[in-house]
Tab-separated table of C-alpha atoms and ligand atoms in Angstrom:
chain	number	residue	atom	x	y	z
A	29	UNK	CA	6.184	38.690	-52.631
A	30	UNK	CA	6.962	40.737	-49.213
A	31	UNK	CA	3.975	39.819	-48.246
A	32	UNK	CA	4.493	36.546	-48.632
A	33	UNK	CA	8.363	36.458	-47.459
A	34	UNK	CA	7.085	38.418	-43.906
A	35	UNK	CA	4.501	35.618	-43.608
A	36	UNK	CA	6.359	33.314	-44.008
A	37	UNK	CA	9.153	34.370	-41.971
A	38	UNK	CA	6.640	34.899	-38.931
A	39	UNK	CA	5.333	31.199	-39.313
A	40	UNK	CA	8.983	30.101	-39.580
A	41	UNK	CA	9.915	32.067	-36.207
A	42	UNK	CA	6.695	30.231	-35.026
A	43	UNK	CA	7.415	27.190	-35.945
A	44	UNK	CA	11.590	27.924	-34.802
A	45	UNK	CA	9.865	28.642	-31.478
A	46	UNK	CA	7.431	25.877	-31.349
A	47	UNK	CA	10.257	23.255	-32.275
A	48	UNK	CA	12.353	24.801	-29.679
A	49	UNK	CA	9.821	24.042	-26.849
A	50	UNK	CA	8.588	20.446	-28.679
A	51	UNK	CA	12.728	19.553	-28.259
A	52	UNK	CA	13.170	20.695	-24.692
A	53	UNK	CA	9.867	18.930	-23.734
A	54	UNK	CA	10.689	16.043	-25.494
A	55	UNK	CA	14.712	15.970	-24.042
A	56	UNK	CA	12.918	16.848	-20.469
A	57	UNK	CA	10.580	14.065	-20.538
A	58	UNK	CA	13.444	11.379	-22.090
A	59	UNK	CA	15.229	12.695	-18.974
A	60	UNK	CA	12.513	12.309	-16.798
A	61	UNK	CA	12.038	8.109	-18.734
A	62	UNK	CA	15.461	7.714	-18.209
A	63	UNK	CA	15.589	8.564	-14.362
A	64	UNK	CA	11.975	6.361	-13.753
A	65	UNK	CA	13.970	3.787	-15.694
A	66	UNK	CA	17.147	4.093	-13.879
A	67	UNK	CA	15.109	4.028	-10.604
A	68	UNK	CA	13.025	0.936	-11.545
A	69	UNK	CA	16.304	-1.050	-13.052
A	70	UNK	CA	18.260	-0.190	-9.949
A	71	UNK	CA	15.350	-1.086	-7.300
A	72	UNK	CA	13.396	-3.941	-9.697
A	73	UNK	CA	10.534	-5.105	-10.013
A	74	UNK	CA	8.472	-7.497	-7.741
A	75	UNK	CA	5.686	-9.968	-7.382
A	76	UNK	CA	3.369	-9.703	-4.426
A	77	UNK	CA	3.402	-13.252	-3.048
A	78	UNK	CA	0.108	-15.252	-3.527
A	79	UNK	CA	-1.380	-12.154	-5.514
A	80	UNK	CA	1.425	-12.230	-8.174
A	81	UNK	CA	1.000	-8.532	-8.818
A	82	UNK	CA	4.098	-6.779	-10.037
A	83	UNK	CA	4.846	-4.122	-7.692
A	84	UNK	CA	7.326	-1.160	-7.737
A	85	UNK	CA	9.518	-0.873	-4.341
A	86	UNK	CA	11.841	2.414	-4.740
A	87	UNK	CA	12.771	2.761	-0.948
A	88	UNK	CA	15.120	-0.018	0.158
A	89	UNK	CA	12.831	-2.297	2.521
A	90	UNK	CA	15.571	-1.939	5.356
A	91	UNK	CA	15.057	1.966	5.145
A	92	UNK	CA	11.398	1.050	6.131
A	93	UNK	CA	12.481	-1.260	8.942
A	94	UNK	CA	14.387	0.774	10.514
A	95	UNK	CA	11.662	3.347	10.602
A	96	UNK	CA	9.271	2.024	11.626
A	97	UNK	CA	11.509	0.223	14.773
A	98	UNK	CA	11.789	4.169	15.920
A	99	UNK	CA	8.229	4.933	15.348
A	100	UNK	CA	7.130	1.874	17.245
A	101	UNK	CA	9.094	1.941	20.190
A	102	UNK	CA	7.894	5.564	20.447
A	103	UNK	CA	4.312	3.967	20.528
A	104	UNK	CA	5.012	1.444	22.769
A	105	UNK	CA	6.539	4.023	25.562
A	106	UNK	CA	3.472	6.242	25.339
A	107	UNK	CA	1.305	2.949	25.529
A	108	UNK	CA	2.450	0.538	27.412
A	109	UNK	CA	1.761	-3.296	26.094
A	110	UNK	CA	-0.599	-5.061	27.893
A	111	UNK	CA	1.320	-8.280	30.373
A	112	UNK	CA	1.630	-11.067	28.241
A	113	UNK	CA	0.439	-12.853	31.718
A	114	UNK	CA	-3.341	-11.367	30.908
A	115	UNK	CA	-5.453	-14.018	28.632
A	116	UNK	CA	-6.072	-11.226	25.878
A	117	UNK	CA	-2.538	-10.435	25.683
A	118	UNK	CA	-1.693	-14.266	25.498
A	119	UNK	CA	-4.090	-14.244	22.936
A	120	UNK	CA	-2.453	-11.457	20.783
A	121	UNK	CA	0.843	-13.211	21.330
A	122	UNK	CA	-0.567	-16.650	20.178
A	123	UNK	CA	-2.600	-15.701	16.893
A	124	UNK	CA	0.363	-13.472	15.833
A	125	UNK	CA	2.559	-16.356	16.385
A	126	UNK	CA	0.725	-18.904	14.312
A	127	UNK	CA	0.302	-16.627	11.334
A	128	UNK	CA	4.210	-15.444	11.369
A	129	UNK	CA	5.402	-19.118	11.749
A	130	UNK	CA	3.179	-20.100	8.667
A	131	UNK	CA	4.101	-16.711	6.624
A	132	UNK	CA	7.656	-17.763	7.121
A	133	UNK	CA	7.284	-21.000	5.929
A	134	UNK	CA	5.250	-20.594	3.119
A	135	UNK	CA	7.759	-17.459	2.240
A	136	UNK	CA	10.810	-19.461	2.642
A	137	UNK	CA	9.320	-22.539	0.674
A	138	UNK	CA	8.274	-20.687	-2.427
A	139	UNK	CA	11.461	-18.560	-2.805
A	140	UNK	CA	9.923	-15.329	-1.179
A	141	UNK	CA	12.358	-15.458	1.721
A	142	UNK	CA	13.930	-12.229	1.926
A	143	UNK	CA	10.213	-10.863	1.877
A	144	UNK	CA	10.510	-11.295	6.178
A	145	UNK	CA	14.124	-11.858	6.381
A	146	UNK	CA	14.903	-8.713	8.551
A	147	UNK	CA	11.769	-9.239	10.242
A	148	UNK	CA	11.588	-9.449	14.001
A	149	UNK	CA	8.279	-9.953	14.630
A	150	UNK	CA	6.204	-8.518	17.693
A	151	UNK	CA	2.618	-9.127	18.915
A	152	UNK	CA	1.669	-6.912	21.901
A	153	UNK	CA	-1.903	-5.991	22.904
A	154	UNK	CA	-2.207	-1.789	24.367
A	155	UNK	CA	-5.751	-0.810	26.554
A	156	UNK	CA	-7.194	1.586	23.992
A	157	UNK	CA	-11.177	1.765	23.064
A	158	UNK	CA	-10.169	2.037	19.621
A	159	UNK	CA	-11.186	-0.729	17.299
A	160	UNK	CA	-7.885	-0.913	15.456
A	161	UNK	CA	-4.996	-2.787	14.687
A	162	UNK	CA	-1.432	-2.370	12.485
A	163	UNK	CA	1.842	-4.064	11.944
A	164	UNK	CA	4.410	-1.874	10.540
A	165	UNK	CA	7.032	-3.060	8.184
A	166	UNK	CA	9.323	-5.487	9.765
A	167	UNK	CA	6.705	-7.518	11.917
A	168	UNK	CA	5.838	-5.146	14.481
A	169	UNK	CA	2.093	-5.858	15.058
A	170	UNK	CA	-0.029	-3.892	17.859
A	171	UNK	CA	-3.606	-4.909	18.364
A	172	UNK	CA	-5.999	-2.363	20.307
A	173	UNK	CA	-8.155	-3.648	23.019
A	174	UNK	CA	-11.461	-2.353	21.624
A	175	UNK	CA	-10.559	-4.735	18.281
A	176	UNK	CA	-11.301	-7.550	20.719
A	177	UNK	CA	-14.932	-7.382	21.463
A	178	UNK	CA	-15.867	-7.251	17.534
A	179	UNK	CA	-13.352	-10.175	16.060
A	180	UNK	CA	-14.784	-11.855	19.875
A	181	UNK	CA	-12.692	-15.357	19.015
A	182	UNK	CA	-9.310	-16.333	17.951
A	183	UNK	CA	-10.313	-17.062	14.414
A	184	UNK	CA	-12.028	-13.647	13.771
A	185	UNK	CA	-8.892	-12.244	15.544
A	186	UNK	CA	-6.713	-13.906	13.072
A	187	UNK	CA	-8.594	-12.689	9.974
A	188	UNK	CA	-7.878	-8.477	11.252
A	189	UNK	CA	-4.249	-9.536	12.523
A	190	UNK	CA	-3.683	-11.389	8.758
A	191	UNK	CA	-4.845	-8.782	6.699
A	192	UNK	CA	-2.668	-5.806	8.709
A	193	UNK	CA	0.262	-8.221	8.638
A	194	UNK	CA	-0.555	-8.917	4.991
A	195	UNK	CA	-0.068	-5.130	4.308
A	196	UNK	CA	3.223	-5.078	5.451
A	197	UNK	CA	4.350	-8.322	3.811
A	198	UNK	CA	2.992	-7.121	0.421
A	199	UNK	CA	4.861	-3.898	1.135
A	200	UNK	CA	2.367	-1.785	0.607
A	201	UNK	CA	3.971	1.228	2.561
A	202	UNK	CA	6.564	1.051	0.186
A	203	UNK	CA	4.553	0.850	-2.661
A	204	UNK	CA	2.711	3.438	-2.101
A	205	UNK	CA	5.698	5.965	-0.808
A	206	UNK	CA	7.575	4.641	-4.379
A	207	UNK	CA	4.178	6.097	-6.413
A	208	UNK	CA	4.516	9.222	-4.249
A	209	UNK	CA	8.389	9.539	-5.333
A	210	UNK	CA	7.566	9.127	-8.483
A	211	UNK	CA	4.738	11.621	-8.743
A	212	UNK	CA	7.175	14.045	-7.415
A	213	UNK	CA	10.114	13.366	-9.690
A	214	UNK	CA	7.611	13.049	-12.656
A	215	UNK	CA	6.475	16.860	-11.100
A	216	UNK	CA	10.280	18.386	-11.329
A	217	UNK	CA	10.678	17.100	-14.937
A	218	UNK	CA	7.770	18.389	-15.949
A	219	UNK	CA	7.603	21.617	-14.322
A	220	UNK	CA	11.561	21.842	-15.969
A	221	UNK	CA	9.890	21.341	-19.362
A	222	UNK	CA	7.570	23.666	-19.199
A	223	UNK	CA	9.435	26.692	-17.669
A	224	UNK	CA	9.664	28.822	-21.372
A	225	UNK	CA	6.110	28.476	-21.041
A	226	UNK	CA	3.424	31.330	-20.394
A	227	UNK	CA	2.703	30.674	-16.890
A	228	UNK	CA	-0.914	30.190	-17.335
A	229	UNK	CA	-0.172	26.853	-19.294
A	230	UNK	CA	2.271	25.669	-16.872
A	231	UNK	CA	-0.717	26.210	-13.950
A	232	UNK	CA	-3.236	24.742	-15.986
A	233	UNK	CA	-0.910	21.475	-17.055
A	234	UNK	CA	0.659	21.285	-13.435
A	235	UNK	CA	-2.870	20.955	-12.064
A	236	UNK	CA	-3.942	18.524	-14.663
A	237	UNK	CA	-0.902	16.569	-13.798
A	238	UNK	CA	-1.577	16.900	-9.622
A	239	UNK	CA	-4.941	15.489	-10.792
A	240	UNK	CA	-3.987	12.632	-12.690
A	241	UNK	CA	-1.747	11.768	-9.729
A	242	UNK	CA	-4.039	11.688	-7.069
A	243	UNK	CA	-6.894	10.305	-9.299
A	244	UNK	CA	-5.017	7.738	-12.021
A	245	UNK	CA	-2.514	6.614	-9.910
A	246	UNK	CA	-2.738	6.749	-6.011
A	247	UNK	CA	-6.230	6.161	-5.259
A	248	UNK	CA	-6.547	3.279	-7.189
A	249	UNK	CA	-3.685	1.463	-5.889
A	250	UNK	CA	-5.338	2.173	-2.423
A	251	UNK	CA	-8.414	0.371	-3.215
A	252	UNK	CA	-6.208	-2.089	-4.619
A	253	UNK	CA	-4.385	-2.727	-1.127
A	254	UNK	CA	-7.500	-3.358	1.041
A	255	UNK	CA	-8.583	-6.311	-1.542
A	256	UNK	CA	-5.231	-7.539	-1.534
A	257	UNK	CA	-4.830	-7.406	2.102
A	258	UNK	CA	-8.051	-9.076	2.751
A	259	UNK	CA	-6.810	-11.647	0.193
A	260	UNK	CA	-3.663	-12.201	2.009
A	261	UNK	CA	-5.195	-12.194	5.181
A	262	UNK	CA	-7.884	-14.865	4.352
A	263	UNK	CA	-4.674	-16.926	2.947
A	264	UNK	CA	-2.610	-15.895	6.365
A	265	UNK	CA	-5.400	-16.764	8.553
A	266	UNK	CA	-6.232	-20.438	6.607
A	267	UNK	CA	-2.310	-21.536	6.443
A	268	UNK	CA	-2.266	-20.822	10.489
A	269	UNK	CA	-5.574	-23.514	10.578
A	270	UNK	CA	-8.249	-20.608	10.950
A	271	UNK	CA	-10.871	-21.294	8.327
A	272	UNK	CA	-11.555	-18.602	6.806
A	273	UNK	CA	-15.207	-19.050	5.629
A	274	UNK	CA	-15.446	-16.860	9.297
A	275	UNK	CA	-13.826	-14.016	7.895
A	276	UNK	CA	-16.998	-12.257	6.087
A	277	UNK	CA	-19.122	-12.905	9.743
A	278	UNK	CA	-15.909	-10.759	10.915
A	279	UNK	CA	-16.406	-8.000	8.457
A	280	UNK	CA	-20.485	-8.137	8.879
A	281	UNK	CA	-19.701	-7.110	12.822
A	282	UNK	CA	-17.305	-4.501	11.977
A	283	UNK	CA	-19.649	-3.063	9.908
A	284	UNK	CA	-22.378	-3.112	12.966
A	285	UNK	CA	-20.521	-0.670	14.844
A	286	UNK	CA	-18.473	1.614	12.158
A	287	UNK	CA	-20.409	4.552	13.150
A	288	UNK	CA	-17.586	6.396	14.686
A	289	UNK	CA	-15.783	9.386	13.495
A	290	UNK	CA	-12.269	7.668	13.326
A	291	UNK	CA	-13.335	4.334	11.191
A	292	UNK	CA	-10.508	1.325	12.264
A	293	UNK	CA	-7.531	0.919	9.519
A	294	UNK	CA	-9.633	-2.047	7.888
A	295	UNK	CA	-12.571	0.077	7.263
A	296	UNK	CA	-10.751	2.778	6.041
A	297	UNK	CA	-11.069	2.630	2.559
A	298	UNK	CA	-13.355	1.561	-0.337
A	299	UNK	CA	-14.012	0.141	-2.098
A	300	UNK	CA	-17.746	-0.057	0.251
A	301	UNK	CA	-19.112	-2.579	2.317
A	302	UNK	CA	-21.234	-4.221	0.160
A	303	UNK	CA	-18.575	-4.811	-2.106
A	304	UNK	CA	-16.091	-5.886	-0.011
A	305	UNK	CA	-18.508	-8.482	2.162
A	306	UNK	CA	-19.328	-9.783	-1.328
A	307	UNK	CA	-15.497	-10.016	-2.445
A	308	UNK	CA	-14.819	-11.761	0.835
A	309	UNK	CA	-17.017	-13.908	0.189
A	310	UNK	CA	-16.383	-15.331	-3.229
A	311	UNK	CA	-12.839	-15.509	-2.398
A	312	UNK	CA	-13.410	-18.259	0.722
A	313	UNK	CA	-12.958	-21.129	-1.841
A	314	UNK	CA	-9.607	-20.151	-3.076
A	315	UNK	CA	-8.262	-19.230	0.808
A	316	UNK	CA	-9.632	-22.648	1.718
A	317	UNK	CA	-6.982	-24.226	-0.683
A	318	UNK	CA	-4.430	-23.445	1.805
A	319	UNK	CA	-6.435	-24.165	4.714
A	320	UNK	CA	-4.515	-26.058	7.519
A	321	UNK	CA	-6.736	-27.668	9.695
B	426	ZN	ZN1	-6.174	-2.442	5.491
């Protein structure tokens, strides 16, 4: 009967102490729920235009802008633009225009407005031999001479300009800094309800939860942006009367000379080649539908 009343009492202190942790796990991770809630209810949800992929934008879009206007006119004093007088400049300037006029119009027609509404968009060509191109949140676009000799024409210049432009429209910065937040604040709850733990656990679910990160959430989503952006581009480049049944000839030169160490922002992630020639590719048809000629 001892026996059975010490047993007992050392499964209920078990299971006292086991319930204990299950509660403060369970009121840490409703805490955790309620601030991704909170977060997503205060920021919404959106739909990337075209695409119609909901999206989650934490950082206020205006943050971004303003950002990036520091970050760029910090570029642009260390490399000065090249005179819009010079036919490659003129060039820059004239693509950039075509695809922003048609962005806004397209945006403003099918109630995606405030999308580029505190945009102030700027093409400007710098003398670099890097093959690269980027337009920062709020229509800031630089183009690298060395991009020239691989797009070689205004059309195949249109297609790179389209899909770096398209990154920023889609806000994909944001995205991707909102999945970063989150991982974080998902981090602090956790690593709050787990602190009675033995600190072996808390290493060993900590990692598993660094891992899931990296691996379920942000990598994906980074695969996810180049297709979208050369999606978006295609579209970009078509509605600004580029057809873009050149873009895959485009990628097939890029290709041709990414041998360097420092691959250009395009080429910078998967998924490969192959795959993404391909994906080009069967997606002509559908980028054709808005093709402006
Ligand atoms: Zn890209």
């Amino acid at each position: 009967m001892s026996l059975f009343y010490k047993d007992n009492s050392v499964i209920s202190e078990f299971l006292s102490f086991d319930n204990q942790l299950i509660n403060k796990t369970i009121s840490s991770m409703k805490c955790y729920l309620s601030i991704v809630i909170f977060l997503v209810m205060v920021t919404g949800c959106s739909k990337v235009p075209l695409t119609n992929r909901k999206q989650m934008n934490l950082i206020p879009e205006s943050e971004l802008i303003a950002m990036s206007l520091t970050n760029y006119n910090e570029f642009l004093s260390k490399n000065p633009p090249v005179p819009s007088t010079q036919s490659d400049a003129k060039l820059v300037k004239q693509v950039g225009g075509k695809i922003s006029a048609s962005i806004i119009r397209y945006m403003q027609k099918n109630g995606f407005g405030e999308r580029v509404k505190g945009y102030k968009w700027e093409f400007n060509l710098v003398n670099s031999k890097e093959i690269n191109a980027w337009c920062m949140p709020g229509g800031k676009v630089v183009v690298y001479s060395g991009l020239l000799p691989v797009t070689q024409d205004e059309a195949g210049l249109a297609f790179v300009m389209g899909h770096e432009i398209a990154h920023a429209v889609a806000r994909h910065g944001n995205e991707r800094m909102s999945q970063m937040l989150l991982a974080e604040t998902g981090g602090i709850a956790l690593d709050l309800a787990l602190m009675n733990k033995p600190a072996e656990t808390r290493n060993i679910f900590m990692t598993a939860y660094g891992v899931g990160s990296t691996v379920g959430v942000l990598l994906p989503y980074s695969r996810l942006h180049e297709s979208e952006a050369d999606k978006l581009g295609m579209i970009f480049m078509a509605m600004s009367g580029y057809d873009p049944a050149l873009a895959p000839s485009v990628w097939e030169r890029m290709m041709k000379i990414n041998t360097g160490a420092k691959p250009p922002e395009i080429l910078s992630t998967h998924p490969s080649d192959q795959t993404r020639i391909a994906d080009l590719r069967k997606y002509v048809p559908t980028a054709q539908k808005y093709f402006v000629r």
